[in-house]
Short mmCIF file of C-alpha atoms and ligand atoms in Angstrom, two decimals:
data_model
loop_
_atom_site.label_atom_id
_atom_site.label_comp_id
_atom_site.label_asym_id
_atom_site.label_seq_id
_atom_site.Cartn_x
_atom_site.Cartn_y
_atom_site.Cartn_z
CA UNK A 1 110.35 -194.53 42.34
CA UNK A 2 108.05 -196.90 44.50
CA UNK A 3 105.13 -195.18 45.27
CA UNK A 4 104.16 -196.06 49.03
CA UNK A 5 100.83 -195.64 50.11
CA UNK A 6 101.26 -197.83 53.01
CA UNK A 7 102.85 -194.47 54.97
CA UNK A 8 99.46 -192.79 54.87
CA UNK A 9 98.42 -195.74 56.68
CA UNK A 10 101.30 -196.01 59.19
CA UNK A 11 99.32 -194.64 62.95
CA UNK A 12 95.87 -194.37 63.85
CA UNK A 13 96.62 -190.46 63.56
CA UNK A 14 97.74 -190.04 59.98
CA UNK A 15 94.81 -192.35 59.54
CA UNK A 16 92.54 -190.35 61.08
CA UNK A 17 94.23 -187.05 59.69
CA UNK A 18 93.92 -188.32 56.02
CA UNK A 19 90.93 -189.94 56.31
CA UNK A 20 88.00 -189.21 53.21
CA UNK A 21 85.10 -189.99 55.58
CA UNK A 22 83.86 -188.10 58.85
CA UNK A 23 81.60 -188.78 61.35
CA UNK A 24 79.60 -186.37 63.64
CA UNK A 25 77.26 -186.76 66.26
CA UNK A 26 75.42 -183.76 64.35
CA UNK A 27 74.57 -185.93 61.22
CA UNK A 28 72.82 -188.43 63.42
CA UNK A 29 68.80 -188.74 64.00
CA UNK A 30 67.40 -191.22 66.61
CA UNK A 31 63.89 -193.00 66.10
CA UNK A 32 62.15 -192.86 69.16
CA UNK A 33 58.94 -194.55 69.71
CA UNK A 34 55.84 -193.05 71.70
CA UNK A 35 53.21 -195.15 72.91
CA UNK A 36 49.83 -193.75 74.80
CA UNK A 37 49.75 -194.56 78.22
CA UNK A 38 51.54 -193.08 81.26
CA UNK A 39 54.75 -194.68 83.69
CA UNK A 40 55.17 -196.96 80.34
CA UNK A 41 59.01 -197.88 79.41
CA UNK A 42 58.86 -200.95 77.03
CA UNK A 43 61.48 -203.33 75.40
CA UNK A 44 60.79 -203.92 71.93
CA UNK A 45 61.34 -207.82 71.46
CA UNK A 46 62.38 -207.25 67.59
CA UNK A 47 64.82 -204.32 68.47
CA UNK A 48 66.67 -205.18 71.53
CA UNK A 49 67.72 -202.14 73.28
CA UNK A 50 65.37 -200.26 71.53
CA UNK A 51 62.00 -199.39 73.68
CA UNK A 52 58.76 -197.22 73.44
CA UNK A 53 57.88 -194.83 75.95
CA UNK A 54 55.11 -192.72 77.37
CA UNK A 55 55.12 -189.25 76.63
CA UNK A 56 55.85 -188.73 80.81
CA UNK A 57 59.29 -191.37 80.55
CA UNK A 58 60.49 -189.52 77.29
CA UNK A 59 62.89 -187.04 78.97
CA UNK A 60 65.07 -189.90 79.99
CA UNK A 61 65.87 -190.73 76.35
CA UNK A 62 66.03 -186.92 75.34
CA UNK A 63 67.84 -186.27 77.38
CA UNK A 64 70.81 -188.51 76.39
CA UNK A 65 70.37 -187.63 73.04
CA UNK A 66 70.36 -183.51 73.96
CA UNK A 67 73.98 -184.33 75.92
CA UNK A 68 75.29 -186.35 72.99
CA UNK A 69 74.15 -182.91 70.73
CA UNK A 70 72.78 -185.24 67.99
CA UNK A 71 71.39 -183.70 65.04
CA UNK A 72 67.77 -184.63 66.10
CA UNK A 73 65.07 -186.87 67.27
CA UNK A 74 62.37 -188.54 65.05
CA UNK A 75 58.99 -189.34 66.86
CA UNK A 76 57.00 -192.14 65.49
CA UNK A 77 53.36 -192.36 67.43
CA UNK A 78 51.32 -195.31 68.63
CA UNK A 79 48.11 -194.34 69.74
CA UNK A 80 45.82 -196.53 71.98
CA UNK A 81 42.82 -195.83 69.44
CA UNK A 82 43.03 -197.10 65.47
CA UNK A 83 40.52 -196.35 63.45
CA UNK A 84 39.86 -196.46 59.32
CA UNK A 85 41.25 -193.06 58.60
CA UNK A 86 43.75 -192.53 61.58
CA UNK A 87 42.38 -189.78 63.54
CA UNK A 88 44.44 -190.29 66.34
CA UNK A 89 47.19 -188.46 63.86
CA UNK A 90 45.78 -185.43 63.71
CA UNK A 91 44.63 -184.85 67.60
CA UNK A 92 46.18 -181.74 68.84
CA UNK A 93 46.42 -183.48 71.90
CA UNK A 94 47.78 -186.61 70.52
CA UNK A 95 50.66 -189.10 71.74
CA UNK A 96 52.96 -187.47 69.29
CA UNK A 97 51.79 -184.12 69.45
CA UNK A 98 52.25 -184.36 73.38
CA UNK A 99 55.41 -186.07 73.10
CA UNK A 100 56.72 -182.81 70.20
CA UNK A 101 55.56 -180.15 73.31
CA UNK A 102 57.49 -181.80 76.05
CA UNK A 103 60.38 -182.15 73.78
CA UNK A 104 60.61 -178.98 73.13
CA UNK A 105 59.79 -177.61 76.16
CA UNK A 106 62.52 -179.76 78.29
CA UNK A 107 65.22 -179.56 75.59
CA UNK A 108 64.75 -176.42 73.70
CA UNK A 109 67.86 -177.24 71.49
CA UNK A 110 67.10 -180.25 70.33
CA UNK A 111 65.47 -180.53 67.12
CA UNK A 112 62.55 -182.58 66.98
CA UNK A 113 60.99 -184.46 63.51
CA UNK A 114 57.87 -185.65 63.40
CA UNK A 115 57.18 -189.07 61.51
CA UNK A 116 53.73 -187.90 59.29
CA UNK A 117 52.37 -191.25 58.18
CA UNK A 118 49.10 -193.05 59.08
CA UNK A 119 50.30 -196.59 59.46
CA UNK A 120 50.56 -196.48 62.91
CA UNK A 121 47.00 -194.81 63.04
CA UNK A 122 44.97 -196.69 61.16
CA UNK A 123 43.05 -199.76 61.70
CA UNK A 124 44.12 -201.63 58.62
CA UNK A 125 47.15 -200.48 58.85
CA UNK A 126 48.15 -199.09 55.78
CA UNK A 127 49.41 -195.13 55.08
CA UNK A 128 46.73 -194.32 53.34
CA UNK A 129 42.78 -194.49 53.47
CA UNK A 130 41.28 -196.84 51.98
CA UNK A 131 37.76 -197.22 49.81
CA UNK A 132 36.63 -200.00 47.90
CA UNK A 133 40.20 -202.05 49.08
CA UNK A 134 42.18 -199.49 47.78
CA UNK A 135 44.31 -197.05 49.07
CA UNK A 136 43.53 -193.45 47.60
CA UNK A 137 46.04 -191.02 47.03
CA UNK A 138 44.13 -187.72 46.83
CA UNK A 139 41.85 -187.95 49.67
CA UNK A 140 44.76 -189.39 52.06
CA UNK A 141 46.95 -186.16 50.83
CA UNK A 142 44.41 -183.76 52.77
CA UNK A 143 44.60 -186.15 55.80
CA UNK A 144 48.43 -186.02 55.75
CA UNK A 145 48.69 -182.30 55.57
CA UNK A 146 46.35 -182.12 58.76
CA UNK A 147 48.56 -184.39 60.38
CA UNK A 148 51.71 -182.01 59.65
CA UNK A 149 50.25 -179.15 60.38
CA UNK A 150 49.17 -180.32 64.05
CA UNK A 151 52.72 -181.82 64.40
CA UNK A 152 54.18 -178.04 63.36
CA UNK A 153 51.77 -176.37 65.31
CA UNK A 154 52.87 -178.70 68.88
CA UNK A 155 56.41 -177.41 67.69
CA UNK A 156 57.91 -179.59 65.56
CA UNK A 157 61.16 -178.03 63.68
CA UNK A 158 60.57 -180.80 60.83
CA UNK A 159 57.91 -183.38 59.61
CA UNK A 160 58.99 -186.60 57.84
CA UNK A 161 56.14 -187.62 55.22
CA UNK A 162 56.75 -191.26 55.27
CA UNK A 163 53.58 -192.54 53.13
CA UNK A 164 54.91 -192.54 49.56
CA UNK A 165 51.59 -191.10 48.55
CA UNK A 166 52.32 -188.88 45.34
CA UNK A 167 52.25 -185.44 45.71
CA UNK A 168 52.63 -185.63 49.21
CA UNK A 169 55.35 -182.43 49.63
CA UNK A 170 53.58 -179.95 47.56
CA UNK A 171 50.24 -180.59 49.73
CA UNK A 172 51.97 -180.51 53.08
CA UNK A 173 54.16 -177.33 51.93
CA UNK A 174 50.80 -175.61 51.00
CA UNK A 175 49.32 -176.34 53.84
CA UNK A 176 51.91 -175.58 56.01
CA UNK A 177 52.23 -172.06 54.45
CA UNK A 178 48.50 -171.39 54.72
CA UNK A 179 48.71 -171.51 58.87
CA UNK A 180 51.85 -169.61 58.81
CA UNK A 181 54.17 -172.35 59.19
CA UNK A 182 56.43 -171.39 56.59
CA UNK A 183 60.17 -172.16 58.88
CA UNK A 184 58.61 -175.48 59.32
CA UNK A 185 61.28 -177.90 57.60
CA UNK A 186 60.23 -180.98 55.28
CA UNK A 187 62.68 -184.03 55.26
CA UNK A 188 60.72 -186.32 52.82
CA UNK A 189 60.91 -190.15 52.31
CA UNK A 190 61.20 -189.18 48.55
CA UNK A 191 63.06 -192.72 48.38
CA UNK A 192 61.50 -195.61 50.20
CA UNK A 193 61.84 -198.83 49.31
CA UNK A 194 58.80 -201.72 49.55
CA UNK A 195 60.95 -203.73 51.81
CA UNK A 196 61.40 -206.52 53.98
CA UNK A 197 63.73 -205.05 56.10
CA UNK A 198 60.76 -203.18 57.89
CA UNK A 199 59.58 -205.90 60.08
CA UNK A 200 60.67 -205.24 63.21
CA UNK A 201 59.14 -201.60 62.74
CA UNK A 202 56.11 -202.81 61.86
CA UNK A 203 56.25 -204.69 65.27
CA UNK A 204 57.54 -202.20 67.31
CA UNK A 205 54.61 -199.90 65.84
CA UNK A 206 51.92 -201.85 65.54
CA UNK A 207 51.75 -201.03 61.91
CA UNK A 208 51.60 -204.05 59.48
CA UNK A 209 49.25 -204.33 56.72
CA UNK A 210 46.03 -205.88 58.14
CA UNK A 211 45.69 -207.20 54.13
CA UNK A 212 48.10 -206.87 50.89
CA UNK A 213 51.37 -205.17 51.46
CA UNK A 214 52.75 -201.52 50.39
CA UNK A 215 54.47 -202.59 46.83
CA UNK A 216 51.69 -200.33 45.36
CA UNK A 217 52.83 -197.34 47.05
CA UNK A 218 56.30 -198.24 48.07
CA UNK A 219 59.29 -198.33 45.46
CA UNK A 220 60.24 -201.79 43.74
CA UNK A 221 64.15 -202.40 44.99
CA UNK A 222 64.92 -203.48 41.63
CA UNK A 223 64.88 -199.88 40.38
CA UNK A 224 67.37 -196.87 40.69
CA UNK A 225 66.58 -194.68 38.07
CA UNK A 226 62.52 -194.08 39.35
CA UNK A 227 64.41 -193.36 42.90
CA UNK A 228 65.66 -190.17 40.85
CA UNK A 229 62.55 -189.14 39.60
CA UNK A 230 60.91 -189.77 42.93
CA UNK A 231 63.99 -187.67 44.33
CA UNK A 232 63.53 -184.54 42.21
CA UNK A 233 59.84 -184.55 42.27
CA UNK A 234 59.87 -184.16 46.12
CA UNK A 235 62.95 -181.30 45.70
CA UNK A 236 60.18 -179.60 42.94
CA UNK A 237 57.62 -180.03 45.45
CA UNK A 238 59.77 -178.30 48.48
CA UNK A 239 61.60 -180.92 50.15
CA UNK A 240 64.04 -179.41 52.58
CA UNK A 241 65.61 -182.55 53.01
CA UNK A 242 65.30 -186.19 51.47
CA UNK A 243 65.06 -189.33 52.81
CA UNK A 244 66.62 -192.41 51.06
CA UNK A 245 65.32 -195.56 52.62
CA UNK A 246 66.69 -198.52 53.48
CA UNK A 247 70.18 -197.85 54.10
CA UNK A 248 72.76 -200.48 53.37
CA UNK A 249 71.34 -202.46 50.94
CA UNK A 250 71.30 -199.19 49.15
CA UNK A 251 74.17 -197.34 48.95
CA UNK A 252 73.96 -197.60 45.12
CA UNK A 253 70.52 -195.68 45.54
CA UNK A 254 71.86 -193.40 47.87
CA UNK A 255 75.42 -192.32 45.60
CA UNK A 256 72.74 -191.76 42.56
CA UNK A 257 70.37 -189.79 43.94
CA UNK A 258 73.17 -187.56 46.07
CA UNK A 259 74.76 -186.96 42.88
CA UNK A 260 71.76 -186.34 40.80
CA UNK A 261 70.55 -183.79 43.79
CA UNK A 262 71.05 -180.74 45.59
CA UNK A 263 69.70 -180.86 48.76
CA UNK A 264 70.69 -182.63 51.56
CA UNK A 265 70.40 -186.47 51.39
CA UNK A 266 69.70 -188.53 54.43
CA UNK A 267 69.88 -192.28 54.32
CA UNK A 268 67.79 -194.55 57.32
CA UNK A 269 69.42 -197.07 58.38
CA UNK A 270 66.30 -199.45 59.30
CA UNK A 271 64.94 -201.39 61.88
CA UNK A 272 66.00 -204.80 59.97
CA UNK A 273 69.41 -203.48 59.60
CA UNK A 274 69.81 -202.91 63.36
CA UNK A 275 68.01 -206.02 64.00
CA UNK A 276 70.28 -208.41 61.67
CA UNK A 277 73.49 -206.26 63.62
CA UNK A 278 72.32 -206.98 67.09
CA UNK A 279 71.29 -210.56 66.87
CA UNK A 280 75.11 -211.28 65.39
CA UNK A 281 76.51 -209.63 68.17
CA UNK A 282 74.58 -211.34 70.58
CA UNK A 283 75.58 -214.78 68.81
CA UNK A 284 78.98 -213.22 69.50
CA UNK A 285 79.41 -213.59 65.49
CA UNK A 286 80.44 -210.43 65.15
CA UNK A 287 81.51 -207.25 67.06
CA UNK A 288 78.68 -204.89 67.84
CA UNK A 289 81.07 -201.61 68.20
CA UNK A 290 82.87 -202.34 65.17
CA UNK A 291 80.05 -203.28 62.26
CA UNK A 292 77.91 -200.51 64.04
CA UNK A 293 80.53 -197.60 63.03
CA UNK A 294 81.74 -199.52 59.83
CA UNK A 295 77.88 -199.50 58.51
CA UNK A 296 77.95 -195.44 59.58
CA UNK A 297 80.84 -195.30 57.53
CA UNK A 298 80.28 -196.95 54.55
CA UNK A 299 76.57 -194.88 54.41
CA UNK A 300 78.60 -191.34 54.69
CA UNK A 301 80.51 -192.49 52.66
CA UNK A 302 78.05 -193.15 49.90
CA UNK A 303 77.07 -189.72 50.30
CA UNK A 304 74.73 -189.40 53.17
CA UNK A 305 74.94 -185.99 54.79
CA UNK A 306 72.44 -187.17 57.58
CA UNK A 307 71.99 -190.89 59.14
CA UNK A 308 68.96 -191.97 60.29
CA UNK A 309 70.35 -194.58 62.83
CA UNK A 310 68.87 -196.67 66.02
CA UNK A 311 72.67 -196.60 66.55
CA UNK A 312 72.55 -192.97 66.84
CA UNK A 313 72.90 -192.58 70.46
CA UNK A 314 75.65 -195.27 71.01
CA UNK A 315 77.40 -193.73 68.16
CA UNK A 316 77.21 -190.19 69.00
CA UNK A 317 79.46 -191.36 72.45
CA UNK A 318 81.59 -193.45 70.98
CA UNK A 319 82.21 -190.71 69.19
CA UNK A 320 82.57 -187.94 71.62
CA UNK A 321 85.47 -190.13 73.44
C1 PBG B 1 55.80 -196.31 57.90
C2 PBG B 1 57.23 -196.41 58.25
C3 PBG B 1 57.99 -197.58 58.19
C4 PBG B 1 59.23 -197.25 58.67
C5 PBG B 1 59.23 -195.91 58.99
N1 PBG B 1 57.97 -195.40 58.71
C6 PBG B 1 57.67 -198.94 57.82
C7 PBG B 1 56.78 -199.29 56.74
O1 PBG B 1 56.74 -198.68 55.66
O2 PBG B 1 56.07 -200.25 56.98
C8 PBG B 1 60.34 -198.24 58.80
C9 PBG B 1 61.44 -197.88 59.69
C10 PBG B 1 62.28 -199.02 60.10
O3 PBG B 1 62.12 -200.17 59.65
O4 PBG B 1 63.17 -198.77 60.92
N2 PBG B 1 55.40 -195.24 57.17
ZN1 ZN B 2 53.16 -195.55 56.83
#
């Protein structure tokens, strides 16, 4: 007998009935960028149709992303003050602390993540502090859990550790515990990748190096194994949820460390990915809609239970149609 696949292909609703792969608007997480200031809405050159926004002008992003009942927001800060050790992080009253309150406050529902890094804080640039031109690991560990803590403490449902400092989990957990904060999630960049695919973050932020570059912190890309090591330490450590980073160049990464882990596995689709997908589509190379949902795909596919996504929003309704 012929064996005929082809019929499980034969309408868009057998496809859709059969299909292996399923999208939700719950397993996305938009990036959002806050910037001091008030009255501020900003297009960021390097991510068209991605802007920053003063804590005042957030509710007009939130609240498309409460209606399209995405899985969550993820605030990265940009202060108006750097300085050597980032202080600006760890301000009760800072831009991302104030942005967490009115988040919660407007949109209850929504659940709000908190990017803990110093990056974006410091003057140099880097996410750690630095003596003697190097970036120290211990002393930036104590900074990091201050910077969580505040975050929780504004509301935040989950912080993101996103400096790739070792250790980082346990001394957040600990610290988190100590004021009570014990519901407080952790979604950890156990997995991040040194890589160039960051550099239209790094504008949008404000955040590049001011010398050297983050390979000495950051993972090597030609390594999958370490990413598991990385992976389980974090889980030992108390991750809630993990963080492989970038996304498509690393669905390899991603399919390991999902199958090597139990917890759930997000993947973030970067700022170069969106980037490289937006200026094709404005070439008219290539459909926006289409690659957009095919990358979404092929990332759940490779195991992601969560998508980290500047698509989110647009994907989420396209969705929901
Ligand atoms: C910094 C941080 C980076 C991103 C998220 N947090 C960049 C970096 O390591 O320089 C990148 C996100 C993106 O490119 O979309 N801790
Ligand atoms: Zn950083």
């Amino acid at each position: 007998m012929i064996q005929r696949p082809r019929r499980l292909r034969k309408s868009q609703a057998i496809r859709d009935l059969v299909s292996e792969t399923r999208l939700s608007p719950s397993m996305f997480v938009y990036p959002v960028f806050v910037r001091e200031g008030e009255n501020i809405i900003e297009e960021i050159p390097s991510m068209p149709g991605q802007r920053r926004y003063s804590p005042d002008k957030l509710p007009i992003i939130l609240e498309r992303a409460a209606n399209d009942k995405i899985g969550g927001v993820l605030f990265f800060g940009i202060p108006a003050h750097k300085d050597e050790t980032g202080s600006a992080a760890w301000d009760d009253d800072g831009v991302i602390q104030q942005a967490i309150r009115i988040s919660k406050k407007e949109f209850p529902d929504l659940t709000v993540i908190g990017d803990v890094c110093l990056c974006e804080y410091t003057s140099h640039g880097h996410c750690g502090v630095i003596h003697d031109g190097i970036i120290e690991n211990d002393p930036t560990l104590e900074i990091l859990s201050r910077v969580a803590v505040s975050q929780a403490h504004a509301g935040a449902d989950i912080v993101a550790p996103s400096d790739m400092m070792d250790g980082h989990t346990q001394a957040i957990r600990e610290a988190l515990d100590r004021e009570n904060l014990q519901d407080t999630l952790i979604m950890s960049y156990a997995v991040k990748y040194a890589s160039a695919f960051y550099g239209p973050f790094r504008e949008a932020a404000g955040s590049a190096p001011a010398f050297g570059d983050r390979k000495t912190y950051q993972m090597d890309s030609r390594n999958v194994r370490e990413a598991i090591k990385e992976a389980k330490l974090d889980i030992e450590e108390g991750a809630d949820i993990i963080i492989v980073k970038p996304g498509l160049p690393y669905l390899d990464v991603l399919r390991a460390v999902k199958e090597s882990c139990y917890v759930p596995v997000a993947s973030y689709s970067v700022s170069g990915e969106y980037a490289m997908m937006k200026a094709a589509a404005a070439n008219g190379w290539l459909n926006e809609r289409n690659i957009a949902l095919e990358a979404a795909y092929s990332i759940a596919r490779a195991g992601a239970d969560i998508i980290i996504s500047y698509y989110a929003l647009d994907l989420a309704e396209e969705m929901s149609q």
